[in-house]
Short mmCIF file of N, CA and C in Angstrom, two decimals:
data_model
loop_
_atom_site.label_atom_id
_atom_site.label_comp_id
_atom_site.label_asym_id
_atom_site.label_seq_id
_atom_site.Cartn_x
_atom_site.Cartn_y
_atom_site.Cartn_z
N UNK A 6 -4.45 -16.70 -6.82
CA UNK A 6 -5.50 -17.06 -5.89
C UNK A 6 -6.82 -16.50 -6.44
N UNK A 7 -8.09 -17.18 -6.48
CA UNK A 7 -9.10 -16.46 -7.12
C UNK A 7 -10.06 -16.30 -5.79
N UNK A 8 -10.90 -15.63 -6.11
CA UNK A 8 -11.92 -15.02 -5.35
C UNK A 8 -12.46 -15.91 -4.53
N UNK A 9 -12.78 -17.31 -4.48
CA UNK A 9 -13.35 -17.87 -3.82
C UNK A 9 -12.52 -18.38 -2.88
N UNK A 10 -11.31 -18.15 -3.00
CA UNK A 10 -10.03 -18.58 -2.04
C UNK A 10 -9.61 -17.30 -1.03
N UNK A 11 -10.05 -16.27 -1.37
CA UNK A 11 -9.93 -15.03 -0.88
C UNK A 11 -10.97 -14.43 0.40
N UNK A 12 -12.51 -15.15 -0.04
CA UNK A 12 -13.29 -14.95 0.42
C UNK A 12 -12.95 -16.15 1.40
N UNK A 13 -12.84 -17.13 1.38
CA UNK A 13 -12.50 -18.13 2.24
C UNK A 13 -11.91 -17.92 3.70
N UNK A 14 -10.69 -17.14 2.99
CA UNK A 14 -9.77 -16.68 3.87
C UNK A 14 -10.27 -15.72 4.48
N UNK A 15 -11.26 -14.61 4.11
CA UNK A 15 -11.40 -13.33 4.87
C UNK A 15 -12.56 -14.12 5.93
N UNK A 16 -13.31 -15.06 5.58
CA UNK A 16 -14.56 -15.71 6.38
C UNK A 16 -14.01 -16.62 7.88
N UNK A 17 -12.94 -16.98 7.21
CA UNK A 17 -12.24 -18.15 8.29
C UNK A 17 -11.60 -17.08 9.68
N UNK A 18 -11.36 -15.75 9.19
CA UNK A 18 -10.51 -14.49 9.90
C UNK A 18 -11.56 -13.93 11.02
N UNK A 19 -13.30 -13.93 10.33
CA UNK A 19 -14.06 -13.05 10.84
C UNK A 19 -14.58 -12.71 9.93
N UNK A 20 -14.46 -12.17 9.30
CA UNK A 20 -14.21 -10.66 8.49
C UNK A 20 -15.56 -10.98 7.18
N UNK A 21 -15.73 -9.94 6.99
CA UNK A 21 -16.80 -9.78 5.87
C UNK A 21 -16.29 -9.75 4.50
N UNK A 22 -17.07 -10.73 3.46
CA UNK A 22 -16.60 -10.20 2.26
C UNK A 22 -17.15 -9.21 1.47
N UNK A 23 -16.47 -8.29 1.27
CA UNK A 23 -17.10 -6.96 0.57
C UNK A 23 -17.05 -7.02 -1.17
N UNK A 24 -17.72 -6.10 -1.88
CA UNK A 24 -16.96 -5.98 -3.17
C UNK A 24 -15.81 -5.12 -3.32
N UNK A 25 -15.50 -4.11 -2.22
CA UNK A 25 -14.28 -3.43 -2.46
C UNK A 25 -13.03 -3.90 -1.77
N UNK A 26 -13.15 -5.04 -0.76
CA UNK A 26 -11.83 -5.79 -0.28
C UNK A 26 -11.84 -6.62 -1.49
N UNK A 27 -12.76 -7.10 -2.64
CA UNK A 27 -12.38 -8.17 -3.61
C UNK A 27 -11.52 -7.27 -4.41
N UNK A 28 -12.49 -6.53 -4.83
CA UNK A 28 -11.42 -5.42 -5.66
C UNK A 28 -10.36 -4.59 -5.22
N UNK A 29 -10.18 -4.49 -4.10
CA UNK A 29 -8.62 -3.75 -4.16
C UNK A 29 -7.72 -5.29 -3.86
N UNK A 30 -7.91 -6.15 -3.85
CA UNK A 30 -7.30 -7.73 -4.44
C UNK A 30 -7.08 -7.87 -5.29
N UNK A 31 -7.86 -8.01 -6.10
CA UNK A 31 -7.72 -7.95 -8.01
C UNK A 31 -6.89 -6.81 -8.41
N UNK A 32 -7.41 -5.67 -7.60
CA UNK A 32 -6.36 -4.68 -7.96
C UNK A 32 -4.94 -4.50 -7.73
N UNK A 33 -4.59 -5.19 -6.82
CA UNK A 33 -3.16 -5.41 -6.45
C UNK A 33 -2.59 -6.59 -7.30
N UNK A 34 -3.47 -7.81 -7.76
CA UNK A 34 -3.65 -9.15 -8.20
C UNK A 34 -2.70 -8.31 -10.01
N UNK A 35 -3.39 -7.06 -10.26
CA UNK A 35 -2.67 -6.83 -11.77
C UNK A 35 -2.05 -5.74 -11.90
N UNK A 36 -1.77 -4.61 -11.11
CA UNK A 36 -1.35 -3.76 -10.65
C UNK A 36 0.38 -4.05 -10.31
N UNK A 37 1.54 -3.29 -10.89
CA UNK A 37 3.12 -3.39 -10.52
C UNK A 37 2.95 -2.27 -9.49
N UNK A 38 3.55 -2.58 -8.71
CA UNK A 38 3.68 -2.28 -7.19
C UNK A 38 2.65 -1.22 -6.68
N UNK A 39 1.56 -1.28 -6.44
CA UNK A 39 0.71 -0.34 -6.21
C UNK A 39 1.12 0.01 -4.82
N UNK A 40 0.64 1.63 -4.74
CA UNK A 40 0.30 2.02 -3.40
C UNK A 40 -1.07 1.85 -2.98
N UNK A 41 -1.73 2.33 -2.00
CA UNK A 41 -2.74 2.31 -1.60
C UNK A 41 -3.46 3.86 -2.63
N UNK A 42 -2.64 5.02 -2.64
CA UNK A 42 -3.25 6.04 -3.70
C UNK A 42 -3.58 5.71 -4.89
N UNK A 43 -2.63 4.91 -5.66
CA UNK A 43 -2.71 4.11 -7.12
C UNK A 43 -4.08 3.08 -6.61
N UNK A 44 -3.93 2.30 -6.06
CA UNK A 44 -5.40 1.52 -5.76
C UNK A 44 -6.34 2.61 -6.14
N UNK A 45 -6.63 3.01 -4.96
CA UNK A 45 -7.73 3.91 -4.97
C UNK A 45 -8.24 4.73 -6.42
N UNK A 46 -7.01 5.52 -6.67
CA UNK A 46 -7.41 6.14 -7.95
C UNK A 46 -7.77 5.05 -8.94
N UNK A 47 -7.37 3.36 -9.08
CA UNK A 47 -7.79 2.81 -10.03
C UNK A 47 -8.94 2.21 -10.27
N UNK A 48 -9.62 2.45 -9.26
CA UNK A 48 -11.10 1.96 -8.23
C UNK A 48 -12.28 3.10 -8.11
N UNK A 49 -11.27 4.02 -8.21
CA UNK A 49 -12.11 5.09 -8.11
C UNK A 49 -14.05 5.47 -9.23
N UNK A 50 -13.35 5.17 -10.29
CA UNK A 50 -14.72 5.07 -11.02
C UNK A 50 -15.81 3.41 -11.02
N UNK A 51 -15.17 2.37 -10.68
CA UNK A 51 -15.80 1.32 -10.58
C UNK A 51 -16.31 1.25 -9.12
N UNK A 52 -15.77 1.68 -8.37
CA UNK A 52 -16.32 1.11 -6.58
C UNK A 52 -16.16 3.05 -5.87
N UNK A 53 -17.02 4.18 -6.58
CA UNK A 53 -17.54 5.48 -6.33
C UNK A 53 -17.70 5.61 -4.60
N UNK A 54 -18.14 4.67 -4.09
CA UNK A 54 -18.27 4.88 -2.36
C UNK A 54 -16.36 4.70 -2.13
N UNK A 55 -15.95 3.97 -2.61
CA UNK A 55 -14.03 3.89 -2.01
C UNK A 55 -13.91 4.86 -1.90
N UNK A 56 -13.05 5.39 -0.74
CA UNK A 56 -12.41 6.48 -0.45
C UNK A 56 -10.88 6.46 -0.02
N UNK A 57 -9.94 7.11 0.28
CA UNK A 57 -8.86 6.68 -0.24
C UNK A 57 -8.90 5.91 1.57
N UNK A 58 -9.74 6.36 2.46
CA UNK A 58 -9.07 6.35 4.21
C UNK A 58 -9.80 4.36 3.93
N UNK A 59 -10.38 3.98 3.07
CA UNK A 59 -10.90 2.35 3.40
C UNK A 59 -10.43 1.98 2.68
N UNK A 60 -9.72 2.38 1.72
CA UNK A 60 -8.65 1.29 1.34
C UNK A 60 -7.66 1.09 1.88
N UNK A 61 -6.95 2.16 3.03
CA UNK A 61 -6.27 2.21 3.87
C UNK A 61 -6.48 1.06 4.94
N UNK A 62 -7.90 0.84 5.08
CA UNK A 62 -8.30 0.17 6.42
C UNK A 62 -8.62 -1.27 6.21
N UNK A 63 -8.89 -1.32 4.26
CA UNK A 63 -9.23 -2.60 3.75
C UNK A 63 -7.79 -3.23 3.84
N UNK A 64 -6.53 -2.16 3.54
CA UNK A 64 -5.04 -3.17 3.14
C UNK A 64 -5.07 -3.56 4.79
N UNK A 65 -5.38 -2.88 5.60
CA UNK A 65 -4.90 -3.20 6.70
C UNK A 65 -5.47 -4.79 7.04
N UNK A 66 -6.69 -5.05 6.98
CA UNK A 66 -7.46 -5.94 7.23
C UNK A 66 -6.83 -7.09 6.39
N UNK A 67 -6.80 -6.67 5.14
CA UNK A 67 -6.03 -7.84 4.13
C UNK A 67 -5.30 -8.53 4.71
N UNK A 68 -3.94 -7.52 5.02
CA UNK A 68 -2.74 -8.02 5.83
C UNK A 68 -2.81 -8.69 7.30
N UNK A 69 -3.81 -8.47 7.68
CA UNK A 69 -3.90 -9.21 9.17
C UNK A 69 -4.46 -10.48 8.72
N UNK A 70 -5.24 -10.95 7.77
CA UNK A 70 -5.85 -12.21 7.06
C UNK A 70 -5.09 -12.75 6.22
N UNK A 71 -3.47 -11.91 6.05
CA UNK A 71 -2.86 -12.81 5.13
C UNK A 71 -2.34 -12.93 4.03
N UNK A 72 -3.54 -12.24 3.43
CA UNK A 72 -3.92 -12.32 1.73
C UNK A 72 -2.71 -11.36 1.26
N UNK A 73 -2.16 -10.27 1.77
CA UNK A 73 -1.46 -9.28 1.31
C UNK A 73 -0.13 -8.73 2.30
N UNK A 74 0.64 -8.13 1.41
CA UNK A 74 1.94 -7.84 2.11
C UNK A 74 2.43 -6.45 1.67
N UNK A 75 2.93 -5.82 2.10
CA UNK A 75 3.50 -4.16 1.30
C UNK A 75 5.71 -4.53 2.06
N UNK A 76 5.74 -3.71 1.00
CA UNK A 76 7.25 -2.88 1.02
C UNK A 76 7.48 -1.87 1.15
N UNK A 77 8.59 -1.46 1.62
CA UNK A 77 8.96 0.00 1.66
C UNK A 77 10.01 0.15 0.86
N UNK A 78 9.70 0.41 -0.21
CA UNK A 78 10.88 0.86 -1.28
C UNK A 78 11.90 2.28 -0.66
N UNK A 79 10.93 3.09 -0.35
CA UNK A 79 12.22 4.28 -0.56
C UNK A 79 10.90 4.77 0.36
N UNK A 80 11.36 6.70 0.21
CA UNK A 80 10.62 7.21 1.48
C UNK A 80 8.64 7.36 0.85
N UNK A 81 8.49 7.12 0.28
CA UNK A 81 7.32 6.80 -0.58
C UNK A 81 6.42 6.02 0.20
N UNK A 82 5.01 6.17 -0.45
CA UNK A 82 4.38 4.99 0.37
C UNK A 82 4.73 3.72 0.35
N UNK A 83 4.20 3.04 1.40
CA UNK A 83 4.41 1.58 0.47
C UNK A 83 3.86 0.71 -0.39
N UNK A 84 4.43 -0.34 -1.18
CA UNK A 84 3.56 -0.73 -2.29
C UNK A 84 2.87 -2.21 -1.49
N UNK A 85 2.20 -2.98 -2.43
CA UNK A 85 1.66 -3.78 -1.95
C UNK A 85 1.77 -4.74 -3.27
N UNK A 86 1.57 -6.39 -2.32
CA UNK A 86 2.02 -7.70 -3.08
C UNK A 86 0.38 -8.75 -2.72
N UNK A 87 0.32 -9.16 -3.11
CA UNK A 87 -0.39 -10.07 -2.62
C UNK A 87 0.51 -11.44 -1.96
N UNK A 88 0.50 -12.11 -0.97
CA UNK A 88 0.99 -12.65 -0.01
C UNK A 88 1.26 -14.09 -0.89
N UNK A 89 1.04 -14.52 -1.79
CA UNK A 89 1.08 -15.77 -2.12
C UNK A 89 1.80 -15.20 -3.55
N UNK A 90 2.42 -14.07 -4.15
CA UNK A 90 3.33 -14.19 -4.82
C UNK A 90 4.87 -14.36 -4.40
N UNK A 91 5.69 -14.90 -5.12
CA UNK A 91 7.08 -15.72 -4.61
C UNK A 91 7.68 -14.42 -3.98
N UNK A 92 8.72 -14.82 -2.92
CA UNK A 92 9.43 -13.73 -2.32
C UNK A 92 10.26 -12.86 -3.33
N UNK A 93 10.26 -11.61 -3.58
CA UNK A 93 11.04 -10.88 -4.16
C UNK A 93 12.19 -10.04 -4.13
N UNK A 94 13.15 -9.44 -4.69
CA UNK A 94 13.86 -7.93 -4.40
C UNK A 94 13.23 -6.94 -5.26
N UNK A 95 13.45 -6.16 -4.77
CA UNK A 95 12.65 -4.50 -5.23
C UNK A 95 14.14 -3.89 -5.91
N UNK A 96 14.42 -3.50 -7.02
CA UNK A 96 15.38 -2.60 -7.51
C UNK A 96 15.08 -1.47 -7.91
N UNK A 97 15.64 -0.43 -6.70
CA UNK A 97 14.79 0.81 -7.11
C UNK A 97 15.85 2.27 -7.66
N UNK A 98 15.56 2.86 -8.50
CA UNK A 98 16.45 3.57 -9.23
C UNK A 98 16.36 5.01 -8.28
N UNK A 99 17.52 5.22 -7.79
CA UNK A 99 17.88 6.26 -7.26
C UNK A 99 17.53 7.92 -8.05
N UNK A 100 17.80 7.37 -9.56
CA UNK A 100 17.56 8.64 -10.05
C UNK A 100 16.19 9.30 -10.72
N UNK A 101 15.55 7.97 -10.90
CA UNK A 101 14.14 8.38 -11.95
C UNK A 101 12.77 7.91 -11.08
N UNK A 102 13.70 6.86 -9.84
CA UNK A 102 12.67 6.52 -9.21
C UNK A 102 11.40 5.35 -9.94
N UNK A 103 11.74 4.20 -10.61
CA UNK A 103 11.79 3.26 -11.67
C UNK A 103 11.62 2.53 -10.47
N UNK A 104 10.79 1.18 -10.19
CA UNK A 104 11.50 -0.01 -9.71
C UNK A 104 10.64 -1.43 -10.53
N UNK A 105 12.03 -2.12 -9.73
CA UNK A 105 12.08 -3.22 -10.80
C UNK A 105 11.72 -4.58 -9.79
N UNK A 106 10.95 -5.60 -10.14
CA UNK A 106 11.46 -6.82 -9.24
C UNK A 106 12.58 -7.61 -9.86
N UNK A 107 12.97 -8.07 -8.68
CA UNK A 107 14.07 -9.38 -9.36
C UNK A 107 13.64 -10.46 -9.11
N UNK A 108 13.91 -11.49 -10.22
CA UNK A 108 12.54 -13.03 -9.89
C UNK A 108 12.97 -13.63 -8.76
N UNK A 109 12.40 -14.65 -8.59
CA UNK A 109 12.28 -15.62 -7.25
C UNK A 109 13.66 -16.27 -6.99
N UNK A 110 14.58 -16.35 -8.24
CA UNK A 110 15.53 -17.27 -8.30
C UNK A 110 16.68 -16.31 -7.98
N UNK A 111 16.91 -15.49 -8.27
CA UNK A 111 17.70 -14.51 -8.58
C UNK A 111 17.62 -13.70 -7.01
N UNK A 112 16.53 -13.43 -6.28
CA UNK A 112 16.23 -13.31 -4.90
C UNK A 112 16.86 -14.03 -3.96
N UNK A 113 16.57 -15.95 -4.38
CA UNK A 113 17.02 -16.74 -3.24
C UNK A 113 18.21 -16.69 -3.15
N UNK A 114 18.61 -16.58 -4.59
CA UNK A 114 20.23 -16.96 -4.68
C UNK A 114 20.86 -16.06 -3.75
N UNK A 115 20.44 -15.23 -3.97
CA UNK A 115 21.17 -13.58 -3.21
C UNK A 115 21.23 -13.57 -2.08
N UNK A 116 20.05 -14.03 -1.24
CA UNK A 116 19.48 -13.99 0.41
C UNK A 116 20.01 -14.97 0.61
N UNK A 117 20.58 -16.60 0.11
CA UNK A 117 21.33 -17.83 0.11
C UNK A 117 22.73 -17.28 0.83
N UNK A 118 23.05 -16.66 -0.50
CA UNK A 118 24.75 -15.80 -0.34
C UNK A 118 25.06 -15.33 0.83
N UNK A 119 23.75 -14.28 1.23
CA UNK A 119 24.27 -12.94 2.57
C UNK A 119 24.27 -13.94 3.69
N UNK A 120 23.35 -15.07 4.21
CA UNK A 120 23.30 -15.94 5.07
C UNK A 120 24.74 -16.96 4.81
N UNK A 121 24.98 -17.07 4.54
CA UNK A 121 26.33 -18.18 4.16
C UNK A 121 27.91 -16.91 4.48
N UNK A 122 27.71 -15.79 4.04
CA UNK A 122 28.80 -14.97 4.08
C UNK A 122 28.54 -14.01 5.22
N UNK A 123 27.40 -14.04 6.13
CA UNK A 123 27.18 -13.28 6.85
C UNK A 123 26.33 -14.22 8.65
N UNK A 124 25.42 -14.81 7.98
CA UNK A 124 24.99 -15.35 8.94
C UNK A 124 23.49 -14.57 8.88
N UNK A 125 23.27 -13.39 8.09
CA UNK A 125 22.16 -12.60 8.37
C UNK A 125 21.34 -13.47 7.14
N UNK A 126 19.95 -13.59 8.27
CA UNK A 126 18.93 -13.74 6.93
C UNK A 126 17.79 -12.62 6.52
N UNK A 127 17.59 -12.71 5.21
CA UNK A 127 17.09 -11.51 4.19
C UNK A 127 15.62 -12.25 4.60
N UNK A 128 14.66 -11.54 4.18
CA UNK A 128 13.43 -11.67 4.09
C UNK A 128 13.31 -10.92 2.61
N UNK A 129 13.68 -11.48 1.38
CA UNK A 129 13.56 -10.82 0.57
C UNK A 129 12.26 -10.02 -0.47
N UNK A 130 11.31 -10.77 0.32
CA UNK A 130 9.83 -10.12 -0.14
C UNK A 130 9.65 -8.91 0.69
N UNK A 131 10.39 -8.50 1.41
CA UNK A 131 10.30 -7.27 1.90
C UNK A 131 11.65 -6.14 2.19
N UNK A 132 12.30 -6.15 1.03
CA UNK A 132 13.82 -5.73 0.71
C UNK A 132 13.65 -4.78 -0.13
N UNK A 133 14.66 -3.81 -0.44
CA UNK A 133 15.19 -2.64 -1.71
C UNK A 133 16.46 -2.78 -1.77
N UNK A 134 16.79 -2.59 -2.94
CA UNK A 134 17.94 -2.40 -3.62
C UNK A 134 18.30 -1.58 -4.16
N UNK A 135 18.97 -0.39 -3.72
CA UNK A 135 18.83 1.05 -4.55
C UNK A 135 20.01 1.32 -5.36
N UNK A 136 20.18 2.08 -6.48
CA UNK A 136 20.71 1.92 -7.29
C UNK A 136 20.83 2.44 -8.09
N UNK A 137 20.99 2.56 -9.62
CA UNK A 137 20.73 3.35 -10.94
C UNK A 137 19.80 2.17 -11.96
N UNK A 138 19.09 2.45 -12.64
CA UNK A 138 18.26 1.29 -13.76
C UNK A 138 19.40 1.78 -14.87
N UNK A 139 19.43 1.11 -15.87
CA UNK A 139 20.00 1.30 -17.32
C UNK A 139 19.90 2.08 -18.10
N UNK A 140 18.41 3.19 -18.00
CA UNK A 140 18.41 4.18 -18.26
C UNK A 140 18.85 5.34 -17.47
N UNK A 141 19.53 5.22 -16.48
CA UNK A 141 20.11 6.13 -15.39
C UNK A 141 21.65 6.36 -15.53
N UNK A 142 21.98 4.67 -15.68
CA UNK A 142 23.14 4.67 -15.09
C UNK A 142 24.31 5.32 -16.20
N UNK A 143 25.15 5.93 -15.17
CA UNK A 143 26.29 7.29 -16.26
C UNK A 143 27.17 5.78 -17.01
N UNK A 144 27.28 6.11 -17.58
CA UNK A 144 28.08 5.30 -19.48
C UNK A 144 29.29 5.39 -18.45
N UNK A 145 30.34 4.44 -18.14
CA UNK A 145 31.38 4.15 -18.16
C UNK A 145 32.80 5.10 -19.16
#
């Protein structure tokens, strides 16, 4: 989604377009699973007025307009997606604390399965999978 689709969306909401709601967008836009602290600290020398409590208040705003979504991986903050990337799973390593996404296909298939063998449906853009990564896991 580029900026002029962003601003669109925050205008159609109410909402003002700022340069630091663009940028903590972009920042999430290239950023693997950011928190709101990782934002901030990556913002920190380009947008000097950010403080960590309005980026807090900018994700919030995001998310009521749309544009953005967070997870709760583990007891950690949560990370954040931008709302128009494909639904995901989060694979998160129990031991090193690593996480991984799993693609779009590999997601549906999975959330397909539990609904067919269960009846429950996944919302998999907002799921964890905890576990060991390959560099964790004990050798057989």
């Amino acid at each position: 989604m580029a900026d002029s689709e962003w601003e669109a969306a925050l205008r159609s909401h109410g909402h003002r377009v700022t340069s630091q709601r663009l940028a903590i967008l972009r920042s999430i836009s290239t950023m693997k699973h950011p928190t709101a602290e990782s934002i901030h600290e990556a913002l920190g020398q380009a947008e000097p007025s950010l403080n960590l409590s309005t980026v807090y208040r900018n994700l919030a705003v995001l998310q009521e307009v749309g544009l953005v979504t967070h997870a709760h991986i583990d007891a950690r903050a949560p990370v954040y997606h931008l709302a128009a990337e494909p639904s995901h799973i989060h694979l998160s390593c129990l031991a090193c604390g690593d996480v991984t996404s799993v693609e779009p296909e590999t997601a549906g298939a999975f959330a397909e399965r539990v609904a067919l063998d269960t009846g429950f449906v996944i919302q998999p853009g907002h799921s964890a999978v905890y576990g060991y990564c390959p560099n964790c896991h004990p050798s057989p």
